[in-house]
């Protein structure tokens, strides 16, 4: 039986493919549509190709995001943070785009991560921060604990787009002895952890942070607990329709082909 974390990652992958559309579902092959017994690989490829995937999940998500943001959000910022209105993320996206991305991800996947970050050097109390965003599947693991009577994040693992000698780099956000620390590591051939670079203790105006500046937004509030992705059921229904389409089109293909037959006896 798959672990809860692996099962959740599988659900995220399913939803992402359903939102991407027919090509992604067909590329998934037997992940979503088992090959009928006795069917050759070539015939299975035709079996999938004849099926039709109806993109209800993507259209539904587009409609829901449009409804949620039919009125422009009201954004009030202090003067020090006003530069973030037009440059809020590490990709230089404005706050309005960040809000739209967050709404889309939370509605479909049920989770969206936001890390508040500062320039690596020359920052002060007046330096405007920026947000680094993380999609649901990139939030690999996390731990919480009660600190001074409040439940807080104490460790978070985030998948990144960085590479180190061809290996994927994972970010570790750690709260240790009430000090926020940042580490990077990769996995070797035996899946053992290998730290990359030095541990970083981010500071603002020369002072270390006493909490991890990362939140996970869900459709049930600012809670890091695992939640069922909202679009999981809809995507499973869309996949069920796709499987039915594959069987129906395959049956039509077999029965529609002309089949010669002879009635009566044939004299010698």
Short mmCIF file of C-alpha atoms in Angstrom, two decimals:
data_model
loop_
_atom_site.label_atom_id
_atom_site.label_comp_id
_atom_site.label_asym_id
_atom_site.label_seq_id
_atom_site.Cartn_x
_atom_site.Cartn_y
_atom_site.Cartn_z
CA UNK A 1 0.00 0.00 0.00
CA UNK A 2 1.35 3.43 -0.93
CA UNK A 3 2.28 5.81 1.84
CA UNK A 4 0.03 8.88 2.36
CA UNK A 5 2.74 11.14 0.89
CA UNK A 6 3.18 8.96 -2.22
CA UNK A 7 -0.57 8.61 -2.64
CA UNK A 8 -0.97 12.38 -2.47
CA UNK A 9 1.78 12.88 -5.06
CA UNK A 10 0.00 10.39 -7.33
CA UNK A 11 -3.23 12.37 -6.94
CA UNK A 12 -1.45 15.62 -7.79
CA UNK A 13 0.02 14.01 -10.92
CA UNK A 14 -3.39 12.71 -12.00
CA UNK A 15 -5.01 16.13 -11.61
CA UNK A 16 -2.17 17.88 -13.41
CA UNK A 17 -2.47 15.52 -16.39
CA UNK A 18 -6.24 15.88 -16.51
CA UNK A 19 -5.88 19.66 -16.56
CA UNK A 20 -3.23 19.46 -19.28
CA UNK A 21 -5.69 17.63 -21.51
CA UNK A 22 -6.00 14.70 -23.90
CA UNK A 23 -2.36 14.49 -24.99
CA UNK A 24 -1.16 14.22 -21.38
CA UNK A 25 -3.72 11.51 -20.56
CA UNK A 26 -2.85 9.47 -23.65
CA UNK A 27 0.86 9.86 -22.89
CA UNK A 28 0.13 8.36 -19.47
CA UNK A 29 -0.89 5.15 -21.22
CA UNK A 30 -1.52 2.29 -18.82
CA UNK A 31 -1.19 4.61 -15.82
CA UNK A 32 -4.77 5.64 -16.59
CA UNK A 33 -6.10 3.04 -19.07
CA UNK A 34 -5.06 -0.60 -18.58
CA UNK A 35 -4.29 -2.55 -21.75
CA UNK A 36 -7.00 -5.18 -22.42
CA UNK A 37 -5.84 -8.77 -22.13
CA UNK A 38 -4.36 -10.13 -25.34
CA UNK A 39 -4.12 -6.76 -27.06
CA UNK A 40 -0.82 -6.08 -28.80
CA UNK A 41 1.18 -2.92 -28.13
CA UNK A 42 0.39 -1.58 -31.61
CA UNK A 43 -3.33 -2.25 -31.21
CA UNK A 44 -3.28 -0.65 -27.75
CA UNK A 45 -1.80 2.52 -29.25
CA UNK A 46 -4.70 2.63 -31.75
CA UNK A 47 -7.13 1.81 -28.92
CA UNK A 48 -5.99 4.91 -27.03
CA UNK A 49 -5.82 7.08 -30.12
CA UNK A 50 -9.46 6.44 -31.01
CA UNK A 51 -10.66 7.45 -27.52
CA UNK A 52 -11.85 10.99 -26.84
CA UNK A 53 -11.00 12.89 -23.66
CA UNK A 54 -13.43 15.62 -22.67
CA UNK A 55 -11.56 18.48 -20.99
CA UNK A 56 -14.19 19.26 -18.35
CA UNK A 57 -11.64 19.75 -15.52
CA UNK A 58 -9.71 22.51 -17.33
CA UNK A 59 -12.87 24.30 -18.44
CA UNK A 60 -14.37 24.05 -14.95
CA UNK A 61 -11.21 25.44 -13.36
CA UNK A 62 -11.10 28.33 -15.81
CA UNK A 63 -14.70 29.20 -14.99
CA UNK A 64 -14.18 28.98 -11.22
CA UNK A 65 -11.08 31.18 -11.28
CA UNK A 66 -12.96 33.68 -13.41
CA UNK A 67 -15.82 33.75 -10.91
CA UNK A 68 -13.50 34.12 -7.94
CA UNK A 69 -11.61 37.00 -9.56
CA UNK A 70 -14.48 38.64 -11.41
CA UNK A 71 -13.71 41.72 -9.32
CA UNK A 72 -10.14 42.91 -9.00
CA UNK A 73 -8.75 42.16 -5.53
CA UNK A 74 -8.17 45.15 -3.29
CA UNK A 75 -4.49 45.28 -2.38
CA UNK A 76 -3.36 47.70 0.33
CA UNK A 77 0.36 47.91 1.02
CA UNK A 78 2.47 50.07 3.31
CA UNK A 79 4.83 52.42 1.51
CA UNK A 80 7.83 50.16 2.16
CA UNK A 81 6.16 47.23 0.35
CA UNK A 82 4.62 49.21 -2.50
CA UNK A 83 7.28 47.96 -4.99
CA UNK A 84 5.80 44.47 -4.55
CA UNK A 85 2.59 45.53 -6.27
CA UNK A 86 4.28 45.26 -9.68
CA UNK A 87 7.21 43.02 -8.71
CA UNK A 88 6.11 40.49 -6.11
CA UNK A 89 7.79 37.24 -7.11
CA UNK A 90 11.23 36.03 -8.08
CA UNK A 91 9.86 35.88 -11.64
CA UNK A 92 9.02 39.62 -11.45
CA UNK A 93 5.27 38.95 -11.56
CA UNK A 94 2.88 41.51 -10.01
CA UNK A 95 0.74 40.69 -6.99
CA UNK A 96 -2.36 40.35 -9.17
CA UNK A 97 -0.75 37.47 -11.09
CA UNK A 98 0.40 35.84 -7.85
CA UNK A 99 -3.17 35.97 -6.53
CA UNK A 100 -4.52 34.44 -9.75
CA UNK A 101 -1.93 31.63 -9.68
CA UNK A 102 -2.64 30.93 -6.01
CA UNK A 103 -6.40 30.83 -6.62
CA UNK A 104 -5.99 28.41 -9.54
CA UNK A 105 -3.69 26.07 -7.62
CA UNK A 106 -5.72 26.05 -4.41
CA UNK A 107 -8.97 25.41 -6.27
CA UNK A 108 -7.55 22.46 -8.21
CA UNK A 109 -4.75 20.96 -6.13
CA UNK A 110 -5.73 22.13 -2.65
CA UNK A 111 -2.26 23.39 -1.77
CA UNK A 112 0.07 26.23 -2.72
CA UNK A 113 3.32 27.21 -1.05
CA UNK A 114 4.65 30.75 -0.62
CA UNK A 115 8.12 31.50 0.71
CA UNK A 116 8.99 35.06 1.70
CA UNK A 117 12.55 35.78 0.66
CA UNK A 118 15.02 38.67 0.66
CA UNK A 119 18.04 39.45 -1.52
CA UNK A 120 21.03 37.39 -0.46
CA UNK A 121 23.04 40.51 0.38
CA UNK A 122 22.70 44.22 1.03
CA UNK A 123 19.25 43.91 2.61
CA UNK A 124 17.95 46.04 5.44
CA UNK A 125 14.74 46.61 7.34
CA UNK A 126 13.61 48.78 4.40
CA UNK A 127 14.40 46.24 1.68
CA UNK A 128 11.29 45.00 -0.13
CA UNK A 129 11.07 41.18 -0.05
CA UNK A 130 9.74 38.93 -2.79
CA UNK A 131 7.79 35.68 -2.91
CA UNK A 132 9.02 32.32 -4.16
CA UNK A 133 6.06 30.10 -5.07
CA UNK A 134 5.80 26.32 -4.97
CA UNK A 135 3.16 24.13 -6.58
CA UNK A 136 1.51 21.37 -4.58
CA UNK A 137 3.69 18.50 -5.80
CA UNK A 138 6.92 20.35 -5.00
CA UNK A 139 6.08 20.38 -1.28
CA UNK A 140 7.56 16.99 -0.46
CA UNK A 141 7.52 16.80 3.32
CA UNK A 142 6.88 18.98 6.33
CA UNK A 143 6.80 18.81 10.11
CA UNK A 144 5.06 20.95 12.71
CA UNK A 145 5.44 21.48 16.43
CA UNK A 146 4.10 23.70 19.16
CA UNK A 147 6.38 26.62 19.96
CA UNK A 148 5.27 28.95 22.75
CA UNK A 149 1.81 27.42 22.52
CA UNK A 150 1.49 28.00 18.77
CA UNK A 151 1.59 25.36 16.05
CA UNK A 152 4.34 26.27 13.58
CA UNK A 153 6.30 24.70 10.77
CA UNK A 154 9.63 23.30 11.96
CA UNK A 155 10.83 21.60 8.75
CA UNK A 156 9.86 21.76 5.08
CA UNK A 157 11.34 19.98 2.05
CA UNK A 158 10.77 21.65 -1.30
CA UNK A 159 11.64 20.32 -4.75
CA UNK A 160 13.49 22.89 -6.84
CA UNK A 161 14.45 23.34 -10.48
CA UNK A 162 18.14 23.41 -9.56
CA UNK A 163 20.60 20.68 -10.55
CA UNK A 164 23.86 19.65 -8.89
CA UNK A 165 25.99 17.31 -11.01
CA UNK A 166 22.84 16.17 -12.77
CA UNK A 167 20.93 15.46 -9.54
CA UNK A 168 17.78 17.28 -8.43
CA UNK A 169 18.36 19.72 -5.57
CA UNK A 170 15.92 19.76 -2.66
CA UNK A 171 15.55 22.78 -0.38
CA UNK A 172 15.26 22.23 3.36
CA UNK A 173 13.72 24.97 5.50
CA UNK A 174 14.49 24.26 9.13
CA UNK A 175 13.60 25.86 12.44
CA UNK A 176 16.31 24.81 14.88
CA UNK A 177 16.74 26.36 18.33
CA UNK A 178 14.22 29.05 17.24
CA UNK A 179 16.52 30.04 14.33
CA UNK A 180 15.48 29.69 10.70
CA UNK A 181 18.07 27.84 8.58
CA UNK A 182 18.21 27.03 4.88
CA UNK A 183 19.93 23.95 3.45
CA UNK A 184 20.25 22.25 0.06
CA UNK A 185 20.78 18.57 -0.63
CA UNK A 186 20.60 15.88 -3.32
CA UNK A 187 20.14 12.10 -3.31
CA UNK A 188 22.92 9.76 -4.42
CA UNK A 189 22.51 6.48 -6.30
CA UNK A 190 21.50 4.75 -3.05
CA UNK A 191 18.98 7.46 -2.15
CA UNK A 192 21.20 8.74 0.64
CA UNK A 193 21.13 12.42 1.41
CA UNK A 194 24.18 14.47 0.34
CA UNK A 195 24.26 18.11 1.47
CA UNK A 196 25.22 20.70 -1.14
CA UNK A 197 26.95 23.93 -0.24
CA UNK A 198 26.91 25.52 3.19
CA UNK A 199 24.05 26.02 5.59
CA UNK A 200 22.55 29.51 5.29
CA UNK A 201 21.02 31.47 8.16
CA UNK A 202 18.98 34.23 6.50
CA UNK A 203 19.03 37.57 8.28
CA UNK A 204 17.08 40.81 8.05
CA UNK A 205 18.89 43.90 9.24
CA UNK A 206 21.53 41.62 10.70
CA UNK A 207 19.12 39.51 12.76
CA UNK A 208 18.20 35.85 12.19
CA UNK A 209 14.52 34.94 11.78
CA UNK A 210 12.73 33.02 14.56
CA UNK A 211 10.23 31.32 12.25
CA UNK A 212 10.13 29.73 8.80
CA UNK A 213 8.75 32.39 6.42
CA UNK A 214 6.73 29.84 4.48
CA UNK A 215 2.99 29.21 4.38
CA UNK A 216 0.88 26.56 2.69
CA UNK A 217 -2.45 27.90 1.50
CA UNK A 218 -5.27 25.40 1.11
CA UNK A 219 -8.97 25.55 0.35
CA UNK A 220 -9.47 24.92 4.06
CA UNK A 221 -7.34 27.82 5.23
CA UNK A 222 -3.70 28.32 6.16
CA UNK A 223 -3.19 24.77 7.38
CA UNK A 224 -0.29 22.51 6.46
CA UNK A 225 -2.20 19.28 7.08
CA UNK A 226 -2.84 16.97 4.14
CA UNK A 227 -6.15 17.70 2.46
CA UNK A 228 -7.94 15.93 -0.37
CA UNK A 229 -7.33 17.85 -3.63
CA UNK A 230 -10.65 19.50 -4.61
CA UNK A 231 -10.47 18.44 -8.27
CA UNK A 232 -9.64 14.80 -7.58
CA UNK A 233 -13.23 13.53 -7.94
CA UNK A 234 -13.94 15.52 -11.10
CA UNK A 235 -10.72 14.30 -12.70
CA UNK A 236 -11.55 10.68 -11.83
CA UNK A 237 -14.93 11.10 -13.51
CA UNK A 238 -13.23 12.56 -16.60
CA UNK A 239 -10.88 9.56 -16.68
CA UNK A 240 -13.82 7.18 -16.34
CA UNK A 241 -15.47 8.80 -19.37
CA UNK A 242 -12.20 8.48 -21.27
CA UNK A 243 -11.99 4.75 -20.50
CA UNK A 244 -15.60 4.28 -21.60
CA UNK A 245 -14.84 6.17 -24.81
CA UNK A 246 -11.86 3.89 -25.49
CA UNK A 247 -14.01 0.76 -25.09
CA UNK A 248 -16.90 2.18 -27.10
CA UNK A 249 -14.74 3.37 -30.00
CA UNK A 250 -12.88 0.05 -30.01
CA UNK A 251 -16.17 -1.87 -30.15
CA UNK A 252 -17.41 0.32 -33.02
CA UNK A 253 -14.12 -0.21 -34.85
CA UNK A 254 -14.45 -4.00 -34.56
CA UNK A 255 -18.13 -4.26 -35.44
CA UNK A 256 -18.10 -1.67 -38.23
CA UNK A 257 -15.47 -3.46 -40.31
CA UNK A 258 -17.11 -5.40 -43.24
CA UNK A 259 -17.13 -9.14 -42.52
CA UNK A 260 -17.87 -11.53 -45.41
CA UNK A 261 -20.20 -14.47 -44.66
CA UNK A 262 -22.00 -17.15 -46.60
CA UNK A 263 -25.46 -18.57 -45.92
CA UNK A 264 -26.73 -22.00 -47.08
CA UNK A 265 -24.84 -24.96 -48.41
CA UNK A 266 -22.17 -24.88 -51.03
CA UNK A 267 -22.37 -27.64 -53.59
CA UNK A 268 -19.24 -29.59 -54.27
#
